[in-house]
Coordinates of C-alpha atoms in Angstrom, one line a residue:
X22 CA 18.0 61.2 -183.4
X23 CA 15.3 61.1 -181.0
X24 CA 11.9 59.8 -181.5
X25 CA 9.3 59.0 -179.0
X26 CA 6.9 57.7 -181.6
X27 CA 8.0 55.0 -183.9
X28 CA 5.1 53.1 -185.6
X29 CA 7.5 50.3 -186.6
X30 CA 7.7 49.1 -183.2
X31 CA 4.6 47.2 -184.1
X32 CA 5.6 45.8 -186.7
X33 CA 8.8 44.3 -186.0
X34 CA 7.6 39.9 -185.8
X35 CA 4.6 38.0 -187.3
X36 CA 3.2 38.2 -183.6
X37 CA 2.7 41.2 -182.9
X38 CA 2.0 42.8 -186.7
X39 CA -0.9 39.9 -186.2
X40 CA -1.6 41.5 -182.2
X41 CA -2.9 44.6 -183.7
X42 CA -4.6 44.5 -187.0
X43 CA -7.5 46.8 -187.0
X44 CA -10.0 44.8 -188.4
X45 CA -10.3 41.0 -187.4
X46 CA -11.6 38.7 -184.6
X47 CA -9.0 35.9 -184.4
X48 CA -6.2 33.9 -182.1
X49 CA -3.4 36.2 -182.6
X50 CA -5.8 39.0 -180.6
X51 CA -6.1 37.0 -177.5
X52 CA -3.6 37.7 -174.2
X53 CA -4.0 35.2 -171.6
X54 CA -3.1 36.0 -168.0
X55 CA -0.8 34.0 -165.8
X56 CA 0.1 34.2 -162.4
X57 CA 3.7 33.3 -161.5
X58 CA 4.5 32.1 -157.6
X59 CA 7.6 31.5 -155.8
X60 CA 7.9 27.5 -154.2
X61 CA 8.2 24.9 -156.2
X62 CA 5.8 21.8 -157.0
X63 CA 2.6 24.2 -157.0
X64 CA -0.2 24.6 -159.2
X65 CA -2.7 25.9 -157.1
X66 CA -6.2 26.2 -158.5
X67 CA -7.1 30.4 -157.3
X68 CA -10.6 29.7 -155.2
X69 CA -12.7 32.7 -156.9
X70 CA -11.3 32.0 -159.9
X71 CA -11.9 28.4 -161.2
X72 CA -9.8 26.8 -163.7
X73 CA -7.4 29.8 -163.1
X74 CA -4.2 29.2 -161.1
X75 CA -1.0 29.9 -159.4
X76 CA 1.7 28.3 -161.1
X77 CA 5.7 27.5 -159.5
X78 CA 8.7 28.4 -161.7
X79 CA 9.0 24.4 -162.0
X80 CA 4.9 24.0 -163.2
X81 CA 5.2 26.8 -165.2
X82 CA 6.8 25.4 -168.5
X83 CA 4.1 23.0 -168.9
X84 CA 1.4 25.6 -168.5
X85 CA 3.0 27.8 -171.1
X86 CA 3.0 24.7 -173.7
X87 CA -0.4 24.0 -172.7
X88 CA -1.3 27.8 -173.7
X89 CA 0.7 27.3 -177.1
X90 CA -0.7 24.3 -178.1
X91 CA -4.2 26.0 -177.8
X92 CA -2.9 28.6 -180.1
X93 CA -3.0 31.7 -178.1
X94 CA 0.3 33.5 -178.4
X95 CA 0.3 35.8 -176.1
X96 CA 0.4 35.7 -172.1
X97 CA 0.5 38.7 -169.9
X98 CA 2.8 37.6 -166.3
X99 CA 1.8 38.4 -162.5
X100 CA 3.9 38.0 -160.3
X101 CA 3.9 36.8 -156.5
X102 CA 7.3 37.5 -154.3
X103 CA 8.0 36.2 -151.4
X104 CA 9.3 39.3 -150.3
X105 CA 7.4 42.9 -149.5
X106 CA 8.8 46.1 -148.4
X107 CA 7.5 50.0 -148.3
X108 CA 9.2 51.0 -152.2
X109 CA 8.2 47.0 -153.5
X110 CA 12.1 46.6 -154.7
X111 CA 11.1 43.0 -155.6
X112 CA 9.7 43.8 -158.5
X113 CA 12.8 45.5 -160.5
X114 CA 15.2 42.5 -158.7
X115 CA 17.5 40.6 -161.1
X116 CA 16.3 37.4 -159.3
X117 CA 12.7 38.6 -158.9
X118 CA 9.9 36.1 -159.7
X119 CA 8.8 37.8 -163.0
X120 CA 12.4 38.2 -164.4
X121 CA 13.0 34.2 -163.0
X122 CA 9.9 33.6 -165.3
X123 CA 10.8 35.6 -168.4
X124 CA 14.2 33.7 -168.6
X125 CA 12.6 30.2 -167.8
X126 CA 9.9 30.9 -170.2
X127 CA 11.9 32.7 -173.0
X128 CA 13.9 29.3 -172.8
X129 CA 11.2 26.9 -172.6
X130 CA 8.6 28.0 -174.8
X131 CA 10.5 30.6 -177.0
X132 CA 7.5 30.7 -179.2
X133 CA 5.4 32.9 -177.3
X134 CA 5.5 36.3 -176.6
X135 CA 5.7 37.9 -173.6
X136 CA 3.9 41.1 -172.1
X137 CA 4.2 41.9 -168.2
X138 CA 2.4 44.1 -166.3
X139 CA 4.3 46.5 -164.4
X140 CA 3.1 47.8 -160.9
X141 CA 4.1 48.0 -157.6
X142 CA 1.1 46.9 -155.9
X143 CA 1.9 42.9 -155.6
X144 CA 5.4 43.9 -154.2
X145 CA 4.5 46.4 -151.7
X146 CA 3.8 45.7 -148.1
X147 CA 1.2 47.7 -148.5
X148 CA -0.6 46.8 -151.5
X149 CA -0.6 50.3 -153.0
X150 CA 0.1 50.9 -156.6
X151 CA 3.2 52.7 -155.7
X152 CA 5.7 54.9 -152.8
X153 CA 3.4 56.4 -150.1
X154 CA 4.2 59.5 -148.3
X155 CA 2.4 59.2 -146.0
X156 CA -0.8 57.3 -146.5
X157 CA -0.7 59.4 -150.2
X158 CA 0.8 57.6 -153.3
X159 CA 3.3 59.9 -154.1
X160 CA 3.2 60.1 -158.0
X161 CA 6.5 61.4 -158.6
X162 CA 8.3 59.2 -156.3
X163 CA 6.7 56.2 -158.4
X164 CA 8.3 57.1 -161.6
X165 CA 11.6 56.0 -162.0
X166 CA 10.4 52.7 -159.8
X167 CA 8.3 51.8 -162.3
X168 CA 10.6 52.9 -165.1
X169 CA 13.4 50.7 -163.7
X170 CA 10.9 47.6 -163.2
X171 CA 9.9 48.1 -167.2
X172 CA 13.7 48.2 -167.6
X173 CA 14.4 44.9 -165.8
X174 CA 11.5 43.2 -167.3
X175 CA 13.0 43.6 -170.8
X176 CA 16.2 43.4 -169.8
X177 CA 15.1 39.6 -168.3
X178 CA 13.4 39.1 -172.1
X179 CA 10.0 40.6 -171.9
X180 CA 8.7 41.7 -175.4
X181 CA 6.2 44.0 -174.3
X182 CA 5.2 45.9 -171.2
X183 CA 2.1 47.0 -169.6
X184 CA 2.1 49.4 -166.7
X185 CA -1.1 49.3 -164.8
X186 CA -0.6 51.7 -162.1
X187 CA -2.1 55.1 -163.5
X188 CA 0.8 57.4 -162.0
X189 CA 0.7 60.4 -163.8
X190 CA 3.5 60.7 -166.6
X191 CA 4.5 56.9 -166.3
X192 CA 4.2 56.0 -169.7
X193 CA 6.9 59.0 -170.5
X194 CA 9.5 57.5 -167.7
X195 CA 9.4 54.3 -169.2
X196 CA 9.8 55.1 -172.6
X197 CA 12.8 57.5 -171.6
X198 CA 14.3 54.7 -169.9
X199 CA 13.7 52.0 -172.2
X200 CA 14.9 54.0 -175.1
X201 CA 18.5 54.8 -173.0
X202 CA 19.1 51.7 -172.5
X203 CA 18.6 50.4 -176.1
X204 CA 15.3 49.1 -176.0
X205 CA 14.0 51.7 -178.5
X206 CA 11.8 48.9 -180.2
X207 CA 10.1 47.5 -177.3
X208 CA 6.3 48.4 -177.2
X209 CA 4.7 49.8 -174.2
X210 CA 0.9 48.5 -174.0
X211 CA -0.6 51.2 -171.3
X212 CA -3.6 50.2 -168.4
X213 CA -4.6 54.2 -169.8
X214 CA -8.8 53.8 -168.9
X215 CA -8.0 51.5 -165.7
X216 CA -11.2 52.3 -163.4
X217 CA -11.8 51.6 -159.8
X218 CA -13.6 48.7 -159.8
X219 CA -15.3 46.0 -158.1
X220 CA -14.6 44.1 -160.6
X221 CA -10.9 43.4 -159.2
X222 CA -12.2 41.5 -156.4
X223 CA -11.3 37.9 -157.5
X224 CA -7.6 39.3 -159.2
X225 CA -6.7 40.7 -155.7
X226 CA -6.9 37.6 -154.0
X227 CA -5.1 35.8 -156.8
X228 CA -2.3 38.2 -156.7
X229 CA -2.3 39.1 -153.3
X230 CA -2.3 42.5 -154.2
X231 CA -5.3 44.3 -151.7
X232 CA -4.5 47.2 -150.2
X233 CA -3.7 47.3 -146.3
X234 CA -5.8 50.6 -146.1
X235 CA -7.6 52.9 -147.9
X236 CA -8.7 52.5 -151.7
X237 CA -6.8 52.7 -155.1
X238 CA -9.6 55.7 -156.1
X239 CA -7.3 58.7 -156.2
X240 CA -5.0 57.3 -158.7
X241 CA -7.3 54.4 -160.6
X242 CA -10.6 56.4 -162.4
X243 CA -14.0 57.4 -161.2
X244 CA -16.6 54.9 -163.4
X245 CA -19.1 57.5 -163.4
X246 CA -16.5 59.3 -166.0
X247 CA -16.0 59.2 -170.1
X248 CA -14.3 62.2 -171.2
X249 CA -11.7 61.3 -168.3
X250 CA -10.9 58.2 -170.2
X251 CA -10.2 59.9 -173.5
X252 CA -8.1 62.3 -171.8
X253 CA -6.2 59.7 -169.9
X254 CA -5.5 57.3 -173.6
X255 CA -4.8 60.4 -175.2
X256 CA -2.3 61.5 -173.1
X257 CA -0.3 58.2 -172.6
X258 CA -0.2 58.3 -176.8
X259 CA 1.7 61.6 -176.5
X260 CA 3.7 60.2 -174.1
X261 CA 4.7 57.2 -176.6
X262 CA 2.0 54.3 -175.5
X263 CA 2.4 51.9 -178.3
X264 CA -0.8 50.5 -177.2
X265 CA -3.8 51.8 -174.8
X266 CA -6.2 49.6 -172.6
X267 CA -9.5 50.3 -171.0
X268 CA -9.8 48.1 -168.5
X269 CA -12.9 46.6 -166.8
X270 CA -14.3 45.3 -170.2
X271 CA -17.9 44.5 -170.0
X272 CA -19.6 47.0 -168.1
X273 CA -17.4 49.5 -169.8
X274 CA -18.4 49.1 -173.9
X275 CA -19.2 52.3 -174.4
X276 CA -15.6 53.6 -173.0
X277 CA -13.5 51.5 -175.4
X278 CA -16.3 52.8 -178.3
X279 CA -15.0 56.0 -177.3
X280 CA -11.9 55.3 -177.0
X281 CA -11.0 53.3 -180.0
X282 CA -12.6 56.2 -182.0
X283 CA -9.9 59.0 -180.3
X284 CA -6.9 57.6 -180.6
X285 CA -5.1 56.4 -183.7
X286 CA -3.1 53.0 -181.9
X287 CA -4.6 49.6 -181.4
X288 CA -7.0 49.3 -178.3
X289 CA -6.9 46.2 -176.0
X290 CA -9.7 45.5 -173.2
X291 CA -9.0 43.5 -170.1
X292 CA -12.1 41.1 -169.3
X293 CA -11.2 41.3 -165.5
X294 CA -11.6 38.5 -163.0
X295 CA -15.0 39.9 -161.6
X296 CA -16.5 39.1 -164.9
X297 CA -14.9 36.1 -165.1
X298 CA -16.1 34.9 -162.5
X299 CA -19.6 35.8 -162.8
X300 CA -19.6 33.5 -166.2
X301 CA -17.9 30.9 -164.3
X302 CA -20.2 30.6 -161.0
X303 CA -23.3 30.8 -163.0
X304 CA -21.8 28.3 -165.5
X305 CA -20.9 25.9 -162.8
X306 CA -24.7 26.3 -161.1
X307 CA -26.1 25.2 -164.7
X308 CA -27.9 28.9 -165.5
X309 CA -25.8 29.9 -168.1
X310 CA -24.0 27.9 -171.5
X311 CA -20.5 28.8 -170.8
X312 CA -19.2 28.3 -174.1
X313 CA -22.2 30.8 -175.8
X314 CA -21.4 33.2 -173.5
X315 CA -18.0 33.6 -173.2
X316 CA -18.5 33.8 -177.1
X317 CA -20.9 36.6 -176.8
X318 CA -19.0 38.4 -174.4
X319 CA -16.0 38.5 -176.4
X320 CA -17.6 39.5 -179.8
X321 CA -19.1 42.3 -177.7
X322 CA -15.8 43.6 -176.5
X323 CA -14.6 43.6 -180.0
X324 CA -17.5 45.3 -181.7
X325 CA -17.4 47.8 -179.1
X326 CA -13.6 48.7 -180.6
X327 CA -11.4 46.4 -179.2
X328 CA -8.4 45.0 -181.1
X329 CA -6.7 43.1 -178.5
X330 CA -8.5 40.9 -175.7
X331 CA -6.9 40.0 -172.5
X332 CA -9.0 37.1 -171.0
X333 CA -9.0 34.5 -168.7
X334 CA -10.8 32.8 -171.3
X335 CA -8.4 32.7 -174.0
X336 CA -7.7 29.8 -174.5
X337 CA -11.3 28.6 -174.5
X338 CA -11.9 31.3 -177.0
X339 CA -9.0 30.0 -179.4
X340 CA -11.0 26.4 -179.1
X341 CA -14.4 28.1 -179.9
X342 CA -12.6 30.3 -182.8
X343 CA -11.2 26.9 -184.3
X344 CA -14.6 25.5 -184.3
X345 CA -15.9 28.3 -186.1
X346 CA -18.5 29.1 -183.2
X347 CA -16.8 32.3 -183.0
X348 CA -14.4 34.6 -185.0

């Protein structure tokens, strides 16, 4: 029997029923982001980003029991190859960075669990989101790249995965794929209400991900638009999205309002590296109290209809929520 929609997918562990509860401000919510490096011996603090950094296979145990012990249980992995190329065939490899990571951390720190963002734009030697044709992203060409990425991710032990690159019609080719090669009960969390944004700035530098030319604005979404964003989570439901983002967070509130009042999965809202670094320079200058305003932020994002929160500041947050300052 086929079935594009199954609900139990989300409730197959403790973590992940806990992920997306409707109702609740607490640790089990919180996603932290990693970035993943070949190399060994690094851990390489990213300059825009402080406190943030750029971890080698050989760091990256510590980091994830560091994470643990703060009681997040969640990370979502970047990855950074040492190898490019026009179609970004790093990022499906067996022996790719992410999949070296999955394994490593699956073993390591078995505890967590594991969601990976799938895109094309850190493996390409252009930076795009996906295959050109010309100096056009040619959506249909993307597909089953992206597809067999998802594939390998879970295949390496991912327990979730997130495309990011707002192709057209991805969310369906990686559910097809998934489910044909057994993975039936793997949840697909979708960047659905990804906008282009200036936002990105600090992110692209940690991932290496600009692009070489042009802009990502005929695939990512204009910010002057709402109705777009419905459309675009609505859509990636149909096509079996477990899980729908709207990513940037802050300056977008009244999107994931909208949002998490259309559709009928959990939302999650990605508190991008723009506005973590904004909280973070005017921390460091004195202007701001970091710790009240990351905590003010964060309720925001939930009261505007968030259920899941991808942050830089997770683990802070997790702190703040055990001290009762926030929760």
């Amino acid at each position: 029997m086929e079935m594009i929609k199954r609900p139990r997918r989300l409730r197959g562990g403790q973590t992940i029923r806990k992920m997306v509860r409707e109702t609740r401000m607490d640790k089990a919510s919180l996603v932290y982001p990693m970035f993943v490096t070949e190399g060994t011996g690094i851990k390489e603090e990213i300059p825009s980003m402080p406190g943030q950094y750029h971890y080698s296979l050989d760091q990256f145990p510590a980091a994830l029991e560091e994470v643990a012990g703060a009681g997040v249980s969640s990370v979502l992995l970047f990855g950074l190859p040492d190898r490019k190329d026009e179609v970004g065939s790093s990022a499906w490899a067996e022996d790719g960075i992410i999949q070296r990571a999955l394994r490593l951390g699956k073993e390591k720190v078995p505890e967590l669990y594991y969601i990976t963002d799938v895109c094309m734009c850190e493996y390409t030697s252009h930076g795009h989101c996906g295959a050109l044709c010309g100096h056009d992203v040619d959506n249909d060409a993307t597909l089953p790249l992206l597809a067999r990425t998802a594939l390998s991710h879970v295949e390496a032990g991912a327990d979730m995965v997130a495309p990011s690159d707002m192709m057209d019609g991805r969310v369906a080719a990686i559910r097809k794929t998934l489910d044909e090669h057994g993975h039936a009960e793997t949840p697909i969390f979708a960047y659905s209400v990804k906008y282009a944004s200036s936002f990105y700035g600090p992110f692209r530098e940690a991932a290496d991900s600009a692009p070489s030319f042009g802009d990502r604005k005929t695939y990512q979404m204009d910010y002057h638009n709402v109705k777009e964003g419905i459309k675009e989570a609505l859509l990636d439901v149909e096509e079996g999205a477990d899980l729908v983002m709207v990513k940037p967070a802050l300056s977008y509130m009244d999107v994931i309002r909208r949002v998490s009042e259309a559709v009928t999965v959990p939302v999650g809202a990605y508190s991008v590296s723009g506005e973590y670094a904004m909280i973070k320079a005017a921390a460091l200058k004195g202007w701001i109290d970091e710790a009240a305003v990351v905590c003010e932020s964060a309720a925001s994002i939930y009261r505007a209809g968030a259920d899941v929160l991808i942050t830089y500041y997770a683990k802070e947050l997790a702190k703040y929520m055990d001290e009762g300052r926030i929760g």
